[in-house]
Short mmCIF file of N, CA and C in Angstrom, two decimals:
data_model
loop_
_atom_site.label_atom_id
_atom_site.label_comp_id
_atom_site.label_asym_id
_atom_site.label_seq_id
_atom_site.Cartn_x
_atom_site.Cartn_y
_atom_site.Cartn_z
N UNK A 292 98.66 58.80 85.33
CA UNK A 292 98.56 60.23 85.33
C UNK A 292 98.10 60.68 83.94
N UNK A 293 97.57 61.46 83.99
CA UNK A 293 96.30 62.16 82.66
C UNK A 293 97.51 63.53 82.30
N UNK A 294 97.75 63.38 81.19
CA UNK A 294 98.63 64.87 80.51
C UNK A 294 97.44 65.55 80.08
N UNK A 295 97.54 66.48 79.87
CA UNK A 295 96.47 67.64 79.41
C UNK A 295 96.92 68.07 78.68
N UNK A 296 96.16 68.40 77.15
CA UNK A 296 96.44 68.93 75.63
C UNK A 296 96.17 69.79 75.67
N UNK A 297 96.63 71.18 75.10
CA UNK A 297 96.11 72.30 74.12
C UNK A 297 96.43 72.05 73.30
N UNK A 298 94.99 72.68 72.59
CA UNK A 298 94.91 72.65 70.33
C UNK A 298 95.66 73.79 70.55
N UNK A 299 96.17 73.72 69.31
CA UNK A 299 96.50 75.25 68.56
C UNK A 299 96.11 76.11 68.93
N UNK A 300 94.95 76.38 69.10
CA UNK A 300 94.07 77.58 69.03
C UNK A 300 94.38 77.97 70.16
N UNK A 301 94.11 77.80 71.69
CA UNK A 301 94.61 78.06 72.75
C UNK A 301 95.86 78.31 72.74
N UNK A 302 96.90 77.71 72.21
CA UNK A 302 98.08 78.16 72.56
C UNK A 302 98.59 78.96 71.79
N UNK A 303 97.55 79.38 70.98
CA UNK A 303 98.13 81.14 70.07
C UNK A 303 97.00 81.90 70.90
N UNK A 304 95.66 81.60 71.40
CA UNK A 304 95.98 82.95 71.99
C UNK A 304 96.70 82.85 73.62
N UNK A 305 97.23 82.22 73.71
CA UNK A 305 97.75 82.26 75.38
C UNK A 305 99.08 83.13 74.75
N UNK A 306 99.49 82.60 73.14
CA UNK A 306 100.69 83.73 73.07
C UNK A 306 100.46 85.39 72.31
N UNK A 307 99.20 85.06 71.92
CA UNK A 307 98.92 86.91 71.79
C UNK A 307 98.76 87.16 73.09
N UNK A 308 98.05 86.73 73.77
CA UNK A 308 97.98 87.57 75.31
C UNK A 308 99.13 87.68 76.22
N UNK A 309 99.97 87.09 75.81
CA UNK A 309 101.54 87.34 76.43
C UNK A 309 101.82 88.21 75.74
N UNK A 310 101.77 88.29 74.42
CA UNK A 310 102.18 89.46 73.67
C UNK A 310 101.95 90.80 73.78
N UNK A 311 100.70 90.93 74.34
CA UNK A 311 99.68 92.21 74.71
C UNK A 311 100.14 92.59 75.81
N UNK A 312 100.54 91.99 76.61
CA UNK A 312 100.73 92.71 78.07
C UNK A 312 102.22 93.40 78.11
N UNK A 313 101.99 94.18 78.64
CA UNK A 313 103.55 95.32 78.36
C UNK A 313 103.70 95.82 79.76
N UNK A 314 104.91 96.22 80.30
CA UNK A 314 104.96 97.26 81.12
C UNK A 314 104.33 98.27 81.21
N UNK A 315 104.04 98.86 82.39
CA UNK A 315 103.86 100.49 82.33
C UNK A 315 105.10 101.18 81.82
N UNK A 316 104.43 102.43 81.92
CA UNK A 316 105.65 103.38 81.40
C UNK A 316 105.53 104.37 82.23
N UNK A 317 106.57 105.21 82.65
CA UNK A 317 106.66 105.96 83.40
C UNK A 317 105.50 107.04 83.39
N UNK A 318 105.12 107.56 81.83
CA UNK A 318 104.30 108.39 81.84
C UNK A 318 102.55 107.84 81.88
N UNK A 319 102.66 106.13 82.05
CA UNK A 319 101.04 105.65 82.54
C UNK A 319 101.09 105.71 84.10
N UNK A 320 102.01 105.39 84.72
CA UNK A 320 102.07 105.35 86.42
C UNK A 320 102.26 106.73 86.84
N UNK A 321 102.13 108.16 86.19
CA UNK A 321 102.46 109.40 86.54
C UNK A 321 99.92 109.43 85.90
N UNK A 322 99.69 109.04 84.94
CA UNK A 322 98.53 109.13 84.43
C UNK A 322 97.71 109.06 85.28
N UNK A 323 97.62 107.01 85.88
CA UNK A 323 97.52 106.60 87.26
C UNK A 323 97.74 107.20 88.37
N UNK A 324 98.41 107.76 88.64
CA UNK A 324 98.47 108.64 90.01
C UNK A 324 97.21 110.03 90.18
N UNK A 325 97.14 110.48 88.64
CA UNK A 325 96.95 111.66 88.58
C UNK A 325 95.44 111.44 88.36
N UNK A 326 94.63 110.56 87.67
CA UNK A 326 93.53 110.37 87.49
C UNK A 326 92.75 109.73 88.30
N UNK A 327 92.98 108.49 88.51
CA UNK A 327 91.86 107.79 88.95
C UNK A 327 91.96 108.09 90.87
N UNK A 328 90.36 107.83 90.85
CA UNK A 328 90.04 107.83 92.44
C UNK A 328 91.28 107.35 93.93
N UNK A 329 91.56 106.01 93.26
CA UNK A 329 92.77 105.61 94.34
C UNK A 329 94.07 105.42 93.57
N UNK A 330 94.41 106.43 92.65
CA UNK A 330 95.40 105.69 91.79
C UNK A 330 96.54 105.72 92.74
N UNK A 331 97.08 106.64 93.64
CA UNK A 331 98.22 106.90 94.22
C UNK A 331 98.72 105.73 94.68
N UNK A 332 97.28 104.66 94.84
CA UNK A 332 97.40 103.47 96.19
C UNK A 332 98.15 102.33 95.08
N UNK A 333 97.07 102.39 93.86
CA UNK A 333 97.18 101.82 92.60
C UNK A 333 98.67 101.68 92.02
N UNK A 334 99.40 103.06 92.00
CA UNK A 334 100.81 102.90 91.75
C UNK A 334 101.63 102.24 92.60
N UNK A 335 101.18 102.51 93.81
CA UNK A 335 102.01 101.57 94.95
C UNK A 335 101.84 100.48 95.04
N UNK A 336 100.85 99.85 94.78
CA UNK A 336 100.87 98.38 94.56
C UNK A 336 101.56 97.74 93.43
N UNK A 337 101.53 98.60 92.09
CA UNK A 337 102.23 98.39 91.10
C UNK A 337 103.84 98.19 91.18
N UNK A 338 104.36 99.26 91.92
CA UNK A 338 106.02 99.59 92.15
C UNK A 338 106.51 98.46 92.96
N UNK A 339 105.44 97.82 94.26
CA UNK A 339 105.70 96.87 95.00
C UNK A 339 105.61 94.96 94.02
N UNK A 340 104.69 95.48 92.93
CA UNK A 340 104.79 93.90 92.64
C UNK A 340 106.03 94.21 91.10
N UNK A 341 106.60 95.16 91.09
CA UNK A 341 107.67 95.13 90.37
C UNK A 341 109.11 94.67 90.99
N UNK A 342 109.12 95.50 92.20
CA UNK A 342 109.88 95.08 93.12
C UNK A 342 110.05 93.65 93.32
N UNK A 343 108.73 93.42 93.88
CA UNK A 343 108.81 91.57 93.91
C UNK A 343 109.39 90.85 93.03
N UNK A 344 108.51 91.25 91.48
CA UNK A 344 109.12 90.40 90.04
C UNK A 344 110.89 90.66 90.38
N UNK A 345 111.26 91.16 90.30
CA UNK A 345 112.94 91.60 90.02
C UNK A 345 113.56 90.78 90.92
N UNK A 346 112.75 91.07 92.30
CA UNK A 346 113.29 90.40 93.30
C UNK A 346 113.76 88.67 93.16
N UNK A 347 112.71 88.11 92.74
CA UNK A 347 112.52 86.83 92.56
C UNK A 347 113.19 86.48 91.29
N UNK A 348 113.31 87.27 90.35
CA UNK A 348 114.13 87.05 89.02
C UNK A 348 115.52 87.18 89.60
N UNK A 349 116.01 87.74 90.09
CA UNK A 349 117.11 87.70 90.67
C UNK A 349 117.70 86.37 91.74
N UNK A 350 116.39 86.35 92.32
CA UNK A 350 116.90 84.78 93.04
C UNK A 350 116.81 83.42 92.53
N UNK A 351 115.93 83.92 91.27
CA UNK A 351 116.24 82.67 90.35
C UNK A 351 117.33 82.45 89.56
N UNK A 352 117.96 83.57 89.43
CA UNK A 352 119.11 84.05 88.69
C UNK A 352 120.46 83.54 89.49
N UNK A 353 120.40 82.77 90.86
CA UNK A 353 121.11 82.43 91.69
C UNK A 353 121.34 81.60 91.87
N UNK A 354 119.96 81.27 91.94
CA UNK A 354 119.95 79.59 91.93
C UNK A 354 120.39 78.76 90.59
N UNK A 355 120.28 79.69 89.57
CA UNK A 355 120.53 78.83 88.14
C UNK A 355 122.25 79.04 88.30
N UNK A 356 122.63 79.30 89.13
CA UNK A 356 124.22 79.77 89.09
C UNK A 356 124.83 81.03 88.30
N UNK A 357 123.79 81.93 88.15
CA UNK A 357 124.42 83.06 87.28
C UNK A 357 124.36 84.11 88.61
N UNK A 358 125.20 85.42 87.93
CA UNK A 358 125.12 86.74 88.99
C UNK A 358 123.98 86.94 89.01
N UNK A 359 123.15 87.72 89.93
CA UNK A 359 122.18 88.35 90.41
C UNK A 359 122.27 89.74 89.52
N UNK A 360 121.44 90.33 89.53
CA UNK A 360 121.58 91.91 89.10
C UNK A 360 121.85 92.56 90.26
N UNK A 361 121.14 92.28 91.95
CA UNK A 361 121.47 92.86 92.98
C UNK A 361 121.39 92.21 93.73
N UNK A 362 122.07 92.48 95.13
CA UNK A 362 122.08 91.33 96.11
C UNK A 362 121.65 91.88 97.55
N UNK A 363 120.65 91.48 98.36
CA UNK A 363 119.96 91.76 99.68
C UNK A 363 121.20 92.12 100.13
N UNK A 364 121.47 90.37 100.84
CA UNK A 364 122.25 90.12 101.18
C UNK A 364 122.13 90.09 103.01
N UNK A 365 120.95 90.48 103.51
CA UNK A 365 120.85 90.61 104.97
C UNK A 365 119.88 92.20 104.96
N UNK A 366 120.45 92.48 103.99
CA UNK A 366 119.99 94.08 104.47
C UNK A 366 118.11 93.79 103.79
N UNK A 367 118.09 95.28 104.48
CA UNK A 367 116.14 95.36 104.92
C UNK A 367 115.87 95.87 102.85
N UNK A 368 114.95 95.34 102.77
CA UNK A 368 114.08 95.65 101.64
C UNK A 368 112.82 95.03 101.44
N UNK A 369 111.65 96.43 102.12
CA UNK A 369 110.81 96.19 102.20
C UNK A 369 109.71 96.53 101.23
N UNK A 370 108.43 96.52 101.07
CA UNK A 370 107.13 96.63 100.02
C UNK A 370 107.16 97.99 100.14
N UNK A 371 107.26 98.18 101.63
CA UNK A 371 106.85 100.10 101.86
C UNK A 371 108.28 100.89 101.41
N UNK A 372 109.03 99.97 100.29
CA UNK A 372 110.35 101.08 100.02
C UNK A 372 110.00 101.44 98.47
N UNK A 373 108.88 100.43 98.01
CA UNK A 373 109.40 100.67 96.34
C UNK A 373 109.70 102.06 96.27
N UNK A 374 108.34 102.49 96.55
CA UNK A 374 107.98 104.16 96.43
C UNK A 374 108.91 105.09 96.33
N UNK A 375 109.90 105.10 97.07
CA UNK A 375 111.44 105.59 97.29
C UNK A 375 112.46 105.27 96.86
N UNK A 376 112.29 103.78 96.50
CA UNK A 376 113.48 103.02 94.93
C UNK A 376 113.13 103.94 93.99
N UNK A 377 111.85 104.20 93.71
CA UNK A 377 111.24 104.98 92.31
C UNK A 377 111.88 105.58 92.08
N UNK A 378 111.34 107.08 93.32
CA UNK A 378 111.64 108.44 93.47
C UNK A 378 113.03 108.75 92.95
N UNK A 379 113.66 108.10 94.27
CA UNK A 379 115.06 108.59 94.35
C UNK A 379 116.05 108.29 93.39
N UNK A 380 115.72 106.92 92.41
CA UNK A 380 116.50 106.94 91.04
C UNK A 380 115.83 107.67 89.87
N UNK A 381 114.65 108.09 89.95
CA UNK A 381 114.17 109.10 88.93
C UNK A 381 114.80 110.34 89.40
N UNK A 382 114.47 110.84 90.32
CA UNK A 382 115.86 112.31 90.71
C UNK A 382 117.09 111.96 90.43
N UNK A 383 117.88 111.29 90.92
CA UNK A 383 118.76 110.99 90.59
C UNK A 383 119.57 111.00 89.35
N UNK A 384 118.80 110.60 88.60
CA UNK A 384 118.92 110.28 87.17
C UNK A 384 118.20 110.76 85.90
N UNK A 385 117.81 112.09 86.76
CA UNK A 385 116.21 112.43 85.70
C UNK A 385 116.76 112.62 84.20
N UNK A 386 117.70 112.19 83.61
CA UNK A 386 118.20 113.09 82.39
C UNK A 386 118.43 111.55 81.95
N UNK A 387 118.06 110.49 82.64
CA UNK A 387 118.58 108.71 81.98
C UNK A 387 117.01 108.13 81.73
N UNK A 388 116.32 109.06 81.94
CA UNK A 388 114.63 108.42 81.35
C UNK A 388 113.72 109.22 80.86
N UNK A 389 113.11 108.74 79.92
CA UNK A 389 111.59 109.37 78.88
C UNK A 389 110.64 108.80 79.65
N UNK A 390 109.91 110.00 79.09
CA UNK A 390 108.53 109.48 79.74
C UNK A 390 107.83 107.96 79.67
N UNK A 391 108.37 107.39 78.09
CA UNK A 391 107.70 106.07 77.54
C UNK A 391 108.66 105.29 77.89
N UNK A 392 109.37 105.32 78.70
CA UNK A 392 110.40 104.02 79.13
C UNK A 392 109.86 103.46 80.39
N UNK A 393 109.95 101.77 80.41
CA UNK A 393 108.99 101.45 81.83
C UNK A 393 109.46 101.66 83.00
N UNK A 394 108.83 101.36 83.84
CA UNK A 394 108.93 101.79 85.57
C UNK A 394 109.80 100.22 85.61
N UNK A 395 109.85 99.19 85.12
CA UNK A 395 110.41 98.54 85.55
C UNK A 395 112.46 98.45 85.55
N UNK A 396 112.36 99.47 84.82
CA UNK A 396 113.61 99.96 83.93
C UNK A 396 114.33 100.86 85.06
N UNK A 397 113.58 101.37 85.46
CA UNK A 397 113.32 102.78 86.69
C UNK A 397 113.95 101.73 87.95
N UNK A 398 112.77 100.73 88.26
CA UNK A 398 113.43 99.72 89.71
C UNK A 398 114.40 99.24 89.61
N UNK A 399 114.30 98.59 88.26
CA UNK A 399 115.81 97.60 88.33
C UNK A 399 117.51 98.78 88.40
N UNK A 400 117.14 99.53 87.99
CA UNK A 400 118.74 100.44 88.24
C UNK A 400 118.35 100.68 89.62
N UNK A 401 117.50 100.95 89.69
CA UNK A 401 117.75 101.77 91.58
C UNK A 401 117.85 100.76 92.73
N UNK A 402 117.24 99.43 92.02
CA UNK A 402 118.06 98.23 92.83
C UNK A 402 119.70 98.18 92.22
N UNK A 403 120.01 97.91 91.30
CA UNK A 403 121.20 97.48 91.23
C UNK A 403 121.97 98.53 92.10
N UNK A 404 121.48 100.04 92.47
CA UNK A 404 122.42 101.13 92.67
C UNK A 404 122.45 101.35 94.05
N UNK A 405 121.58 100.49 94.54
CA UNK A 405 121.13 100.42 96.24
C UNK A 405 121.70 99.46 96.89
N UNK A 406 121.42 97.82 95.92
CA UNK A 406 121.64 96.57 96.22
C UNK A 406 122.68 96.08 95.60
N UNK A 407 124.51 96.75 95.51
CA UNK A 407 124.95 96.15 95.03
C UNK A 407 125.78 94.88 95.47
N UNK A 408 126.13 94.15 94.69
CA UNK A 408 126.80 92.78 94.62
C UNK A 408 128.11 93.20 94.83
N UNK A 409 128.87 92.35 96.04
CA UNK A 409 130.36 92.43 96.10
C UNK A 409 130.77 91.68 95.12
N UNK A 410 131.74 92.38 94.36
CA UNK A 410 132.97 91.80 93.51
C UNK A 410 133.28 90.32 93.55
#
């Protein structure tokens, strides 16, 4: 079996470009909605592959033997809900977020507050 090397050079920029990439923020996915041609669709795809990330961080979080942040558990959580995870913990809570705080910040409470873990 053949191992495969990176020089240096590649593996600083594979870590500036990890570095560069950031969340949205509440007030770029409100920008996105508001500007571009399909952004509305654009945010929804966004909220759904946040959903996913969390999702899967969480079940890795299970498997390594630690708590979950939230737990299914049987119950329905679907792609066509992010939209309404969003919403309804930004109402909810409109006085617990700035505009520059990310949307991912936004999902993960409104999972934990939807999806919680029995005791």
């Amino acid at each position: 079996m053949r191992m495969l090397s990176f020089g240096p050079g590649l593996a600083l920029a594979l870590l500036t470009f990890g570095a560069a990439c950031q969340a949205m923020s509440i007030r770029e996915l409100r920008t996105l909605e508001a500007n571009e041609k399909d952004g509305k669709l654009y945010a929804n795809y966004y909220l759904v592959g946040v959903v996913e990330g969390l999702r899967e961080a969480g079940d890795m979080a299970q498997r390594a033997g630690q708590k979950p942040p939230f737990c299914i558990n049987g119950r329905r959580l679907e792609p066509a809900m992010a939209r309404s995870l969003y919403q309804t913990e930004l109402t909810r809570n409109a006085d617990s977020y700035e505009a520059d705080m990310p949307v991912q910040l936004v999902i993960s409470a409104a999972l934990r507050n939807s999806y919680r873990c029995a005791p």
